[in-house]
mmCIF file of C-alpha atoms in Angstrom:
data_model
loop_
_atom_site.group_PDB
_atom_site.id
_atom_site.type_symbol
_atom_site.label_atom_id
_atom_site.label_comp_id
_atom_site.label_asym_id
_atom_site.label_seq_id
_atom_site.Cartn_x
_atom_site.Cartn_y
_atom_site.Cartn_z
ATOM 1 C CA MET A 1 77.779 121.412 68.157
ATOM 2 C CA ARG A 2 80.737 124.402 68.328
ATOM 3 C CA PHE A 3 81.976 126.969 70.938
ATOM 4 C CA THR A 4 85.209 128.693 71.936
ATOM 5 C CA ILE A 5 88.116 127.636 74.456
ATOM 6 C CA LYS A 6 91.454 128.785 75.070
ATOM 7 C CA ALA A 7 94.037 126.438 74.111
ATOM 8 C CA GLY A 8 95.552 125.827 77.641
ATOM 9 C CA GLU A 9 92.111 125.679 79.215
ATOM 10 C CA LEU A 10 91.160 122.367 77.564
ATOM 11 C CA ALA A 11 94.706 121.221 77.119
ATOM 12 C CA SER A 12 94.159 120.793 81.139
ATOM 13 C CA VAL A 13 90.579 119.019 81.059
ATOM 14 C CA LEU A 14 92.229 116.929 78.786
ATOM 15 C CA ASN A 15 95.306 116.331 80.657
ATOM 16 C CA SER A 16 93.473 115.087 83.791
ATOM 17 C CA LEU A 17 91.275 113.027 81.927
ATOM 18 C CA SER A 18 93.555 111.436 79.617
ATOM 19 C CA GLY A 19 95.022 108.632 81.936
ATOM 20 C CA LEU A 20 91.935 106.661 81.198
ATOM 21 C CA ALA A 21 92.037 106.407 77.708
ATOM 22 C CA LYS A 22 95.493 105.641 77.052
ATOM 23 C CA GLY A 23 96.780 101.799 75.925
ATOM 24 C CA GLN A 24 92.451 101.135 75.390
ATOM 25 C CA THR A 25 92.135 98.223 72.827
ATOM 26 C CA MET A 26 88.382 99.743 72.002
ATOM 27 C CA PRO A 27 88.904 103.026 69.861
ATOM 28 C CA ILE A 28 85.897 104.486 71.562
ATOM 29 C CA LEU A 29 87.375 103.661 75.302
ATOM 30 C CA GLY A 30 90.719 105.845 73.341
ATOM 31 C CA CYS A 31 88.012 109.026 72.926
ATOM 32 C CA VAL A 32 86.871 111.480 75.316
ATOM 33 C CA LYS A 33 83.364 112.537 74.834
ATOM 34 C CA ILE A 34 82.572 116.334 74.400
ATOM 35 C CA THR A 35 78.899 117.887 75.200
ATOM 36 C CA ALA A 36 78.249 121.086 74.308
ATOM 37 C CA GLU A 37 74.934 122.353 76.481
ATOM 38 C CA ASP A 38 73.044 125.313 76.403
ATOM 39 C CA ALA A 39 75.015 126.582 79.661
ATOM 40 C CA HIS A 40 77.856 124.211 80.282
ATOM 41 C CA LEU A 41 80.874 122.694 78.792
ATOM 42 C CA GLN A 42 81.314 118.589 79.709
ATOM 43 C CA VAL A 43 84.514 116.207 78.950
ATOM 44 C CA GLU A 44 83.808 112.597 80.105
ATOM 45 C CA ALA A 45 86.222 109.784 79.681
ATOM 46 C CA THR A 46 86.059 106.279 80.422
ATOM 47 C CA ASP A 47 87.798 102.517 81.199
ATOM 48 C CA LEU A 48 84.515 101.263 81.709
ATOM 49 C CA ALA A 49 85.371 100.691 85.536
ATOM 50 C CA THR A 50 86.124 104.314 85.966
ATOM 51 C CA ARG A 51 84.222 107.197 84.678
ATOM 52 C CA SER A 52 85.657 111.087 85.111
ATOM 53 C CA THR A 53 84.163 114.065 84.005
ATOM 54 C CA CYS A 54 84.893 117.898 84.155
ATOM 55 C CA ARG A 55 81.665 120.013 83.633
ATOM 56 C CA TRP A 56 82.021 124.106 83.736
ATOM 57 C CA PRO A 57 80.021 127.024 82.730
ATOM 58 C CA ALA A 58 79.991 127.817 79.406
ATOM 59 C CA THR A 59 77.864 129.830 76.092
ATOM 60 C CA PRO A 60 78.571 127.308 73.197
ATOM 61 C CA THR A 61 77.281 129.011 70.029
ATOM 62 C CA SER A 62 75.416 125.745 69.193
ATOM 63 C CA VAL A 63 74.750 121.991 71.569
ATOM 64 C CA GLY A 64 75.902 118.887 70.453
ATOM 65 C CA ALA A 65 78.473 115.731 71.492
ATOM 66 C CA THR A 66 80.979 114.248 69.315
ATOM 67 C CA CYS A 67 83.467 111.403 70.733
ATOM 68 C CA VAL A 68 87.337 112.216 69.674
ATOM 69 C CA ASN A 69 90.792 110.566 70.178
ATOM 70 C CA ALA A 70 91.881 111.741 73.666
ATOM 71 C CA ASN A 71 95.654 111.963 73.047
ATOM 72 C CA ARG A 72 95.555 112.934 69.978
ATOM 73 C CA LEU A 73 93.183 116.198 71.106
ATOM 74 C CA LEU A 74 95.635 116.681 73.578
ATOM 75 C CA GLY A 75 98.717 116.826 72.056
ATOM 76 C CA LEU A 76 97.327 119.683 69.404
ATOM 77 C CA MET A 77 96.205 121.529 72.211
ATOM 78 C CA ARG A 78 99.609 121.343 74.142
ATOM 79 C CA GLY A 79 101.227 122.328 70.447
ATOM 80 C CA LEU A 80 98.849 125.932 70.800
ATOM 81 C CA PRO A 81 99.860 128.642 72.613
ATOM 82 C CA SER A 82 97.808 128.152 76.256
ATOM 83 C CA SER A 83 96.233 131.768 75.441
ATOM 84 C CA MET A 84 95.339 131.266 71.932
ATOM 85 C CA VAL A 85 91.527 131.262 71.260
ATOM 86 C CA VAL A 86 90.318 128.093 68.999
ATOM 87 C CA GLU A 87 87.023 127.777 67.689
ATOM 88 C CA ILE A 88 85.913 123.598 68.255
ATOM 89 C CA THR A 89 83.462 122.174 65.475
ATOM 90 C CA GLY A 90 82.120 118.747 65.839
ATOM 91 C CA THR A 91 79.855 116.570 64.137
ATOM 92 C CA LYS A 92 79.900 112.476 64.251
ATOM 93 C CA GLU A 93 82.572 112.157 61.344
ATOM 94 C CA HIS A 94 84.853 114.880 62.300
ATOM 95 C CA LEU A 95 86.211 117.458 65.206
ATOM 96 C CA THR A 96 87.199 120.378 63.274
ATOM 97 C CA ILE A 97 89.476 123.356 65.567
ATOM 98 C CA LYS A 98 90.042 126.978 63.928
ATOM 99 C CA GLY A 99 92.883 128.978 65.077
ATOM 100 C CA LEU A 100 94.216 132.344 64.341
ATOM 101 C CA ARG A 101 96.189 130.789 61.355
ATOM 102 C CA SER A 102 96.183 127.231 61.532
ATOM 103 C CA ARG A 103 93.072 124.732 60.890
ATOM 104 C CA TYR A 104 92.906 121.015 62.090
ATOM 105 C CA ARG A 105 90.838 118.182 61.603
ATOM 106 C CA LEU A 106 90.422 115.053 63.555
ATOM 107 C CA ALA A 107 88.531 111.507 62.932
ATOM 108 C CA ALA A 108 85.422 112.019 65.401
ATOM 109 C CA LEU A 109 83.145 108.906 66.435
ATOM 110 C CA SER A 110 79.284 108.938 67.724
ATOM 111 C CA GLU A 111 78.459 110.134 70.495
ATOM 112 C CA PHE A 112 76.046 107.102 70.667
ATOM 113 C CA ASP A 113 79.158 104.930 70.579
ATOM 114 C CA PHE A 114 80.097 106.042 73.998
ATOM 115 C CA PRO A 115 79.409 103.736 77.013
ATOM 116 C CA GLN A 116 76.685 105.428 78.713
ATOM 117 C CA ARG A 117 77.040 106.848 82.241
ATOM 118 C CA PRO A 118 76.378 104.356 85.035
ATOM 119 C CA ASP A 119 72.953 104.585 87.088
ATOM 120 C CA ALA A 120 75.211 105.373 90.793
ATOM 121 C CA VAL A 121 72.342 104.979 93.289
ATOM 122 C CA ALA A 122 74.078 106.010 96.273
ATOM 123 C CA ASN A 123 73.231 104.266 100.239
ATOM 124 C CA THR A 124 75.109 106.715 101.933
ATOM 125 C CA THR A 125 76.746 110.305 101.586
ATOM 126 C CA CYS A 126 79.138 111.968 103.039
ATOM 127 C CA GLN A 127 81.693 114.809 102.931
ATOM 128 C CA PHE A 128 85.357 115.782 103.614
ATOM 129 C CA PRO A 129 88.396 117.922 102.930
ATOM 130 C CA ALA A 130 89.928 116.965 99.801
ATOM 131 C CA GLY A 131 93.186 117.082 101.887
ATOM 132 C CA ALA A 132 92.295 114.619 104.344
ATOM 133 C CA LEU A 133 91.896 111.767 102.375
ATOM 134 C CA HIS A 134 94.379 112.816 99.455
ATOM 135 C CA ARG A 135 97.328 112.628 102.241
ATOM 136 C CA GLY A 136 96.173 109.307 103.700
ATOM 137 C CA LEU A 137 95.891 107.634 100.194
ATOM 138 C CA SER A 138 98.939 109.128 98.600
ATOM 139 C CA ALA A 139 100.897 107.668 101.051
ATOM 140 C CA VAL A 140 99.355 103.840 101.030
ATOM 141 C CA ILE A 141 98.650 103.380 97.697
ATOM 142 C CA LYS A 142 102.627 103.647 97.088
ATOM 143 C CA VAL A 143 102.360 100.228 99.210
ATOM 144 C CA VAL A 144 100.609 98.728 96.195
ATOM 145 C CA ASP A 145 101.908 100.944 93.690
ATOM 146 C CA ASN A 146 105.280 99.138 92.462
ATOM 147 C CA MET A 147 104.630 95.836 93.731
ATOM 148 C CA ALA A 148 101.495 94.339 92.111
ATOM 149 C CA VAL A 149 101.345 93.289 88.584
ATOM 150 C CA THR A 150 99.967 95.737 86.249
ATOM 151 C CA GLY A 151 96.187 96.286 85.887
ATOM 152 C CA SER A 152 95.973 93.786 88.976
ATOM 153 C CA MET A 153 92.087 94.079 90.466
ATOM 154 C CA SER A 154 93.157 92.516 93.838
ATOM 155 C CA SER A 155 95.902 95.069 94.873
ATOM 156 C CA GLY A 156 94.314 98.220 96.489
ATOM 157 C CA ALA A 157 93.673 100.565 99.173
ATOM 158 C CA SER A 158 90.945 100.506 102.226
ATOM 159 C CA ILE A 159 89.164 103.761 103.243
ATOM 160 C CA THR A 160 87.093 104.046 105.864
ATOM 161 C CA ILE A 161 85.402 107.406 106.816
ATOM 162 C CA THR A 162 83.878 107.822 110.047
ATOM 163 C CA GLU A 163 82.460 111.181 112.088
ATOM 164 C CA GLY A 164 85.757 113.179 112.097
ATOM 165 C CA CYS A 165 88.046 110.826 111.031
ATOM 166 C CA VAL A 166 89.212 109.489 107.501
ATOM 167 C CA GLU A 167 91.441 105.749 107.579
ATOM 168 C CA SER A 168 93.384 104.807 104.162
ATOM 169 C CA ILE A 169 94.930 101.072 104.751
ATOM 170 C CA ALA A 170 96.951 99.184 102.222
ATOM 171 C CA ALA A 171 98.705 95.915 102.264
ATOM 172 C CA GLU A 172 100.690 94.378 99.685
ATOM 173 C CA SER A 173 103.484 90.795 100.203
ATOM 174 C CA GLY A 174 104.596 92.095 103.787
ATOM 175 C CA ARG A 175 104.038 95.896 104.025
ATOM 176 C CA VAL A 176 101.378 97.437 105.435
ATOM 177 C CA THR A 177 100.644 101.613 105.948
ATOM 178 C CA TYR A 178 97.913 102.753 107.756
ATOM 179 C CA VAL A 179 97.193 106.294 108.304
ATOM 180 C CA ARG A 180 94.630 108.732 109.873
ATOM 181 C CA GLU A 181 93.397 112.656 109.488
ATOM 182 C CA PHE A 182 91.498 113.634 111.487
ATOM 183 C CA SER A 183 88.905 116.829 110.718
ATOM 184 C CA GLU A 184 85.948 118.892 112.006
ATOM 185 C CA ASP A 185 84.754 119.580 108.399
ATOM 186 C CA ILE A 186 84.683 115.133 107.882
ATOM 187 C CA HIS A 187 80.997 114.644 107.937
ATOM 188 C CA ALA A 188 79.135 110.915 108.163
ATOM 189 C CA ALA A 189 76.290 109.891 109.503
ATOM 190 C CA GLY A 190 77.838 106.202 110.399
ATOM 191 C CA PRO A 191 80.912 104.331 109.116
ATOM 192 C CA ILE A 192 81.407 104.108 105.447
ATOM 193 C CA SER A 193 83.859 101.531 104.177
ATOM 194 C CA THR A 194 85.150 101.201 100.419
ATOM 195 C CA PHE A 195 87.997 99.607 98.536
ATOM 196 C CA VAL A 196 90.196 101.405 95.427
ATOM 197 C CA ASN A 197 92.439 99.318 93.207
ATOM 198 C CA ARG A 198 95.632 100.438 92.304
ATOM 199 C CA ASN A 199 94.437 102.034 89.529
ATOM 200 C CA THR A 200 91.012 103.778 90.141
ATOM 201 C CA GLY A 201 92.857 104.908 93.216
ATOM 202 C CA LYS A 202 95.119 106.670 91.341
ATOM 203 C CA GLU A 203 92.187 108.418 89.478
ATOM 204 C CA LEU A 204 90.972 109.253 92.684
ATOM 205 C CA LEU A 205 94.498 110.533 93.898
ATOM 206 C CA ARG A 206 94.236 112.622 90.706
ATOM 207 C CA LEU A 207 90.910 114.391 91.511
ATOM 208 C CA LEU A 208 91.571 114.992 95.145
ATOM 209 C CA GLY A 209 95.239 116.674 93.963
ATOM 210 C CA GLU A 210 93.838 119.234 91.647
ATOM 211 C CA VAL A 211 91.516 120.561 93.962
ATOM 212 C CA GLU A 212 92.475 122.797 96.594
ATOM 213 C CA SER A 213 93.123 120.911 100.392
ATOM 214 C CA ASP A 214 90.013 122.419 101.926
ATOM 215 C CA SER A 215 87.793 121.538 98.595
ATOM 216 C CA THR A 216 84.517 119.930 100.126
ATOM 217 C CA VAL A 217 84.470 116.655 98.428
ATOM 218 C CA PHE A 218 80.688 114.964 98.841
ATOM 219 C CA TYR A 219 81.038 111.065 98.880
ATOM 220 C CA ALA A 220 78.049 109.094 97.545
ATOM 221 C CA HIS A 221 77.949 105.232 98.208
ATOM 222 C CA GLY A 222 76.282 102.687 96.491
ATOM 223 C CA ASP A 223 76.149 98.933 96.267
ATOM 224 C CA GLN A 224 77.932 99.043 92.467
ATOM 225 C CA HIS A 225 79.148 102.416 92.243
ATOM 226 C CA ASP A 226 81.392 104.984 94.400
ATOM 227 C CA THR A 227 80.519 108.672 93.106
ATOM 228 C CA PHE A 228 83.035 111.664 94.402
ATOM 229 C CA THR A 229 82.474 114.987 93.363
ATOM 230 C CA ALA A 230 84.565 118.238 93.937
ATOM 231 C CA GLY A 231 84.018 122.081 91.831
ATOM 232 C CA ASP A 232 83.402 121.073 88.452
ATOM 233 C CA ARG A 233 85.245 117.287 88.990
ATOM 234 C CA GLU A 234 83.495 113.982 89.145
ATOM 235 C CA LEU A 235 84.485 110.314 89.423
ATOM 236 C CA ILE A 236 82.655 107.133 89.742
ATOM 237 C CA LEU A 237 84.000 104.580 90.301
ATOM 238 C CA GLN A 238 83.035 100.575 90.026
ATOM 239 C CA ARG A 239 82.930 98.927 93.483
ATOM 240 C CA TYR A 240 84.689 96.069 93.741
ATOM 241 C CA GLN A 241 83.942 93.275 96.416
ATOM 242 C CA MET A 242 87.586 91.997 97.732
ATOM 243 C CA ASN A 243 88.596 90.035 100.885
ATOM 244 C CA PHE A 244 91.064 92.536 101.908
ATOM 245 C CA PRO A 245 92.469 91.477 105.305
ATOM 246 C CA GLU A 246 91.426 94.199 107.451
ATOM 247 C CA SER A 247 90.910 92.489 110.530
ATOM 248 C CA ALA A 248 94.615 90.878 109.999
ATOM 249 C CA VAL A 249 95.776 94.057 109.684
ATOM 250 C CA ARG A 250 94.306 96.115 112.319
ATOM 251 C CA SER A 251 95.799 93.116 114.824
ATOM 252 C CA LEU A 252 99.122 94.585 113.464
ATOM 253 C CA LEU A 253 98.741 97.982 114.570
ATOM 254 C CA LYS A 254 98.204 97.228 117.980
ATOM 255 C CA GLU A 255 100.841 96.952 120.527
ATOM 256 C CA ARG A 256 101.895 94.000 122.449
ATOM 257 C CA PRO A 257 103.445 92.890 125.160
ATOM 258 C CA ASP A 258 106.468 91.530 123.974
ATOM 259 C CA GLU A 259 107.245 94.635 122.257
ATOM 260 C CA THR A 260 110.392 96.991 122.479
ATOM 261 C CA ARG A 261 109.797 100.600 121.807
ATOM 262 C CA VAL A 262 112.826 102.583 120.035
ATOM 263 C CA THR A 263 112.212 106.213 119.756
ATOM 264 C CA VAL A 264 114.676 107.990 117.436
ATOM 265 C CA ASN A 265 114.457 111.765 116.208
ATOM 266 C CA ARG A 266 112.578 111.392 113.087
ATOM 267 C CA GLU A 267 114.979 113.774 110.926
ATOM 268 C CA GLY A 268 117.860 111.664 112.264
ATOM 269 C CA LEU A 269 116.186 108.697 110.970
ATOM 270 C CA LYS A 270 115.493 110.306 107.844
ATOM 271 C CA ALA A 271 119.127 111.277 107.141
ATOM 272 C CA MET A 272 120.828 108.278 108.580
ATOM 273 C CA ILE A 273 118.464 105.883 105.895
ATOM 274 C CA SER A 274 119.401 108.561 102.961
ATOM 275 C CA ARG A 275 123.156 108.192 104.124
ATOM 276 C CA VAL A 276 123.057 104.877 103.680
ATOM 277 C CA ALA A 277 121.199 104.715 100.191
ATOM 278 C CA VAL A 278 123.556 107.147 98.818
ATOM 279 C CA ALA A 279 126.385 104.222 99.399
ATOM 280 C CA MET A 280 124.122 101.457 98.521
ATOM 281 C CA ASP A 281 123.906 103.337 94.919
ATOM 282 C CA SER A 282 127.317 103.664 95.028
ATOM 283 C CA GLU A 283 128.029 99.915 95.363
ATOM 284 C CA PHE A 284 125.911 97.864 93.570
ATOM 285 C CA ASP A 285 122.121 97.772 92.879
ATOM 286 C CA SER A 286 120.204 96.637 95.732
ATOM 287 C CA ASP A 287 117.334 98.129 97.215
ATOM 288 C CA ARG A 288 117.657 95.746 100.933
ATOM 289 C CA PHE A 289 119.475 97.302 104.102
ATOM 290 C CA GLN A 290 119.489 95.925 107.653
ATOM 291 C CA ILE A 291 118.786 97.820 111.299
ATOM 292 C CA LYS A 292 119.688 96.564 114.711
ATOM 293 C CA CYS A 293 120.031 97.632 118.409
ATOM 294 C CA THR A 294 123.311 98.345 120.498
ATOM 295 C CA GLY A 295 123.742 99.412 123.689
ATOM 296 C CA ARG A 296 122.088 102.942 122.921
ATOM 297 C CA ASP A 297 122.370 102.881 119.029
ATOM 298 C CA LEU A 298 119.819 101.829 116.279
ATOM 299 C CA VAL A 299 122.121 101.127 113.578
ATOM 300 C CA ALA A 300 121.559 100.950 109.703
ATOM 301 C CA THR A 301 124.058 98.589 108.477
ATOM 302 C CA VAL A 302 124.486 97.821 104.331
ATOM 303 C CA SER A 303 126.168 94.276 103.418
ATOM 304 C CA ARG A 304 127.215 92.745 100.252
ATOM 305 C CA ASP A 305 128.011 88.809 99.047
ATOM 306 C CA ARG A 306 131.286 89.247 97.935
ATOM 307 C CA ASN A 307 130.815 86.284 95.557
ATOM 308 C CA ALA A 308 127.373 87.245 93.965
ATOM 309 C CA MET A 309 127.217 87.504 90.712
ATOM 310 C CA GLY A 310 125.284 91.326 91.147
ATOM 311 C CA SER A 311 128.336 92.110 92.915
ATOM 312 C CA LYS A 312 130.933 94.343 91.151
ATOM 313 C CA ASP A 313 133.867 91.972 92.423
ATOM 314 C CA ALA A 314 131.943 88.661 90.800
ATOM 315 C CA LEU A 315 131.151 90.828 87.696
ATOM 316 C CA LYS A 316 134.828 91.786 87.184
ATOM 317 C CA ALA A 317 135.705 87.982 87.615
ATOM 318 C CA ALA A 318 133.332 87.307 85.267
ATOM 319 C CA SER A 319 134.387 89.632 82.784
ATOM 320 C CA ARG A 320 138.175 88.531 83.199
ATOM 321 C CA ALA A 321 136.883 85.193 82.430
ATOM 322 C CA ALA A 322 134.881 86.024 79.558
ATOM 323 C CA LYS A 323 138.263 87.618 77.756
ATOM 324 C CA GLY A 324 140.321 84.142 79.056
ATOM 325 C CA ASP A 325 142.404 85.797 81.114
ATOM 326 C CA GLU A 326 141.329 83.997 83.769
ATOM 327 C CA GLU A 327 139.252 80.414 84.226
ATOM 328 C CA ALA A 328 136.017 80.819 84.512
ATOM 329 C CA PRO A 329 134.382 80.363 88.349
ATOM 330 C CA PRO A 330 133.250 76.824 88.841
ATOM 331 C CA SER A 331 129.133 76.029 87.959
ATOM 332 C CA ASN A 332 127.876 75.240 91.692
ATOM 333 C CA ALA A 333 127.193 78.743 93.649
ATOM 334 C CA PRO A 334 129.932 79.897 95.854
ATOM 335 C CA ARG A 335 129.704 79.776 99.399
ATOM 336 C CA LYS A 336 128.109 83.749 100.832
ATOM 337 C CA ALA A 337 131.091 86.079 102.068
ATOM 338 C CA TYR A 338 129.498 89.058 103.478
ATOM 339 C CA GLU A 339 130.905 92.466 104.089
ATOM 340 C CA THR A 340 129.851 95.753 105.176
ATOM 341 C CA ILE A 341 130.165 98.319 103.066
ATOM 342 C CA ALA A 342 128.198 101.278 104.988
ATOM 343 C CA GLU A 343 127.043 101.879 108.490
ATOM 344 C CA GLU A 344 125.159 104.606 110.273
ATOM 345 C CA SER A 345 124.125 104.736 113.920
ATOM 346 C CA LEU A 346 121.747 106.757 115.881
ATOM 347 C CA GLU A 347 121.491 107.154 119.499
ATOM 348 C CA SER A 348 117.886 106.371 120.797
ATOM 349 C CA ALA A 349 115.930 105.917 123.870
ATOM 350 C CA GLY A 350 114.520 102.570 125.084
ATOM 351 C CA MET A 351 117.014 100.762 123.604
ATOM 352 C CA THR A 352 118.209 97.308 123.911
ATOM 353 C CA ASP A 353 120.029 94.742 121.486
ATOM 354 C CA MET A 354 118.555 93.248 118.924
ATOM 355 C CA GLU A 355 119.375 91.063 115.933
ATOM 356 C CA PRO A 356 119.751 92.838 112.629
ATOM 357 C CA MET A 357 116.330 92.528 110.763
ATOM 358 C CA THR A 358 116.409 92.606 106.539
ATOM 359 C CA PHE A 359 113.490 95.542 104.732
ATOM 360 C CA GLN A 360 113.452 96.875 101.824
ATOM 361 C CA LEU A 361 115.195 99.977 101.155
ATOM 362 C CA ARG A 362 112.946 102.982 99.230
ATOM 363 C CA TYR A 363 109.869 101.922 101.093
ATOM 364 C CA PHE A 364 111.605 102.759 104.271
ATOM 365 C CA ILE A 365 112.370 106.026 102.899
ATOM 366 C CA ASP A 366 109.127 106.840 102.009
ATOM 367 C CA VAL A 367 106.957 106.041 105.175
ATOM 368 C CA VAL A 368 109.715 108.295 106.980
ATOM 369 C CA ASP A 369 109.576 110.931 104.769
ATOM 370 C CA ARG A 370 105.444 111.285 105.046
ATOM 371 C CA GLY A 371 105.750 111.164 108.813
ATOM 372 C CA GLU A 372 105.133 113.970 110.612
ATOM 373 C CA GLY A 373 106.088 115.314 114.386
ATOM 374 C CA GLU A 374 109.903 115.101 115.649
ATOM 375 C CA THR A 375 109.866 111.636 116.620
ATOM 376 C CA ALA A 376 109.863 108.143 115.485
ATOM 377 C CA GLU A 377 108.844 105.214 117.534
ATOM 378 C CA LEU A 378 109.910 101.709 116.504
ATOM 379 C CA TYR A 379 108.547 98.379 117.990
ATOM 380 C CA PHE A 380 110.152 95.361 117.845
ATOM 381 C CA GLY A 381 108.583 92.245 117.997
ATOM 382 C CA GLY A 382 111.769 90.144 117.304
ATOM 383 C CA PRO A 383 113.609 89.109 113.950
ATOM 384 C CA ALA A 384 110.169 86.988 112.755
ATOM 385 C CA ASN A 385 107.766 89.622 113.319
ATOM 386 C CA PRO A 386 106.888 92.798 111.945
ATOM 387 C CA LEU A 387 108.298 95.669 112.933
ATOM 388 C CA ARG A 388 105.976 98.503 113.705
ATOM 389 C CA LEU A 389 106.545 102.050 113.084
ATOM 390 C CA GLN A 390 104.708 104.984 114.462
ATOM 391 C CA LEU A 391 105.595 108.598 113.002
ATOM 392 C CA GLY A 392 103.068 111.091 114.789
ATOM 393 C CA ALA A 393 99.310 109.907 115.627
ATOM 394 C CA GLU A 394 99.033 109.620 112.103
ATOM 395 C CA VAL A 395 100.922 107.459 110.385
ATOM 396 C CA THR A 396 101.755 103.549 111.441
ATOM 397 C CA ALA A 397 103.580 101.659 109.094
ATOM 398 C CA ILE A 398 104.175 97.809 110.018
ATOM 399 C CA LEU A 399 106.975 96.059 107.873
ATOM 400 C CA ALA A 400 107.417 92.255 107.901
ATOM 401 C CA PRO A 401 111.235 91.609 107.615
ATOM 402 C CA MET A 402 112.534 90.222 104.110
ATOM 403 C CA ARG A 403 114.782 87.096 104.201
ATOM 404 C CA ASP A 404 118.073 86.879 102.835
#
């Protein structure tokens, strides 16, 4: 195998695929497979559950294939000028890179050691613009990104594609996000539903984000694998049969007769929550805040327990006790003594007095930031019921209140 390529071009391809090769315990899974054909070059990476391929037209000097450590090759390509043309020669034992004044040799593995491409038989196919799924999936995958245990196969998002519409839903620990994207360019013979876990979902997001938003993505839905193809990229995902609580989640999206709707300016809500976040960062490390309704105002409040070990007052007292300046506090926890350190209000419509509800700040900010339209609608169903947040026609979030 021998071909020439610009270092920056190969680095870009490797950067897209190397995520699958990181942290692998089997040497072959830490490699990319490079194949030179008569009129194409192809680079593949896999972690067995996901297989990502980049294939583009080229005129190699000689055909063949070899496997090389992805991160080592990527590091070399990044260290060279992006416009430099390098000659790459591959054998079963070594991969040689020749530059203008440089020469490198990396250990290689046989192409036959690399896992074979799965026989992905498609039962149903459809197509949609890359941006239609990218916007929705990027919003909902945030729900499980920081909550799930690393490597968890049970946390992810449900994707449903119908004619003219693609829906993305994710739920984790009382937080739900539902996003709809409408487009005349979404074509499906019937409803197609699949589930991507947090790891395969990120690889799918990577593919969708690396092509133009109006690029057509061809989706082949099979019993064991899903295949997404866009431009010179192909992604094969192993399907997981998960008991995703989609019906229960969709029931939370419906309006209830006992709900109270509160309408506010979306940018105003975003600014209010952002100011609260600044106050929280400056006072103590916490990610909880409260929302309540008072008169015609929506009020965001941050309180702290002066006696909590995480508060500044308690930490100072513990420090003085450690130095012997004062007696250590008793071992039994003191009574909670809350004080308000920040309060922001926003005028709204449809207001009635309601008790405070506690939510997680970073998730609330992310949902509001991704919404569209001038207004945000908050549907309160009582202190024990989830808050439904409607941001335009496409984005709906369900936030379960947190317990103190």
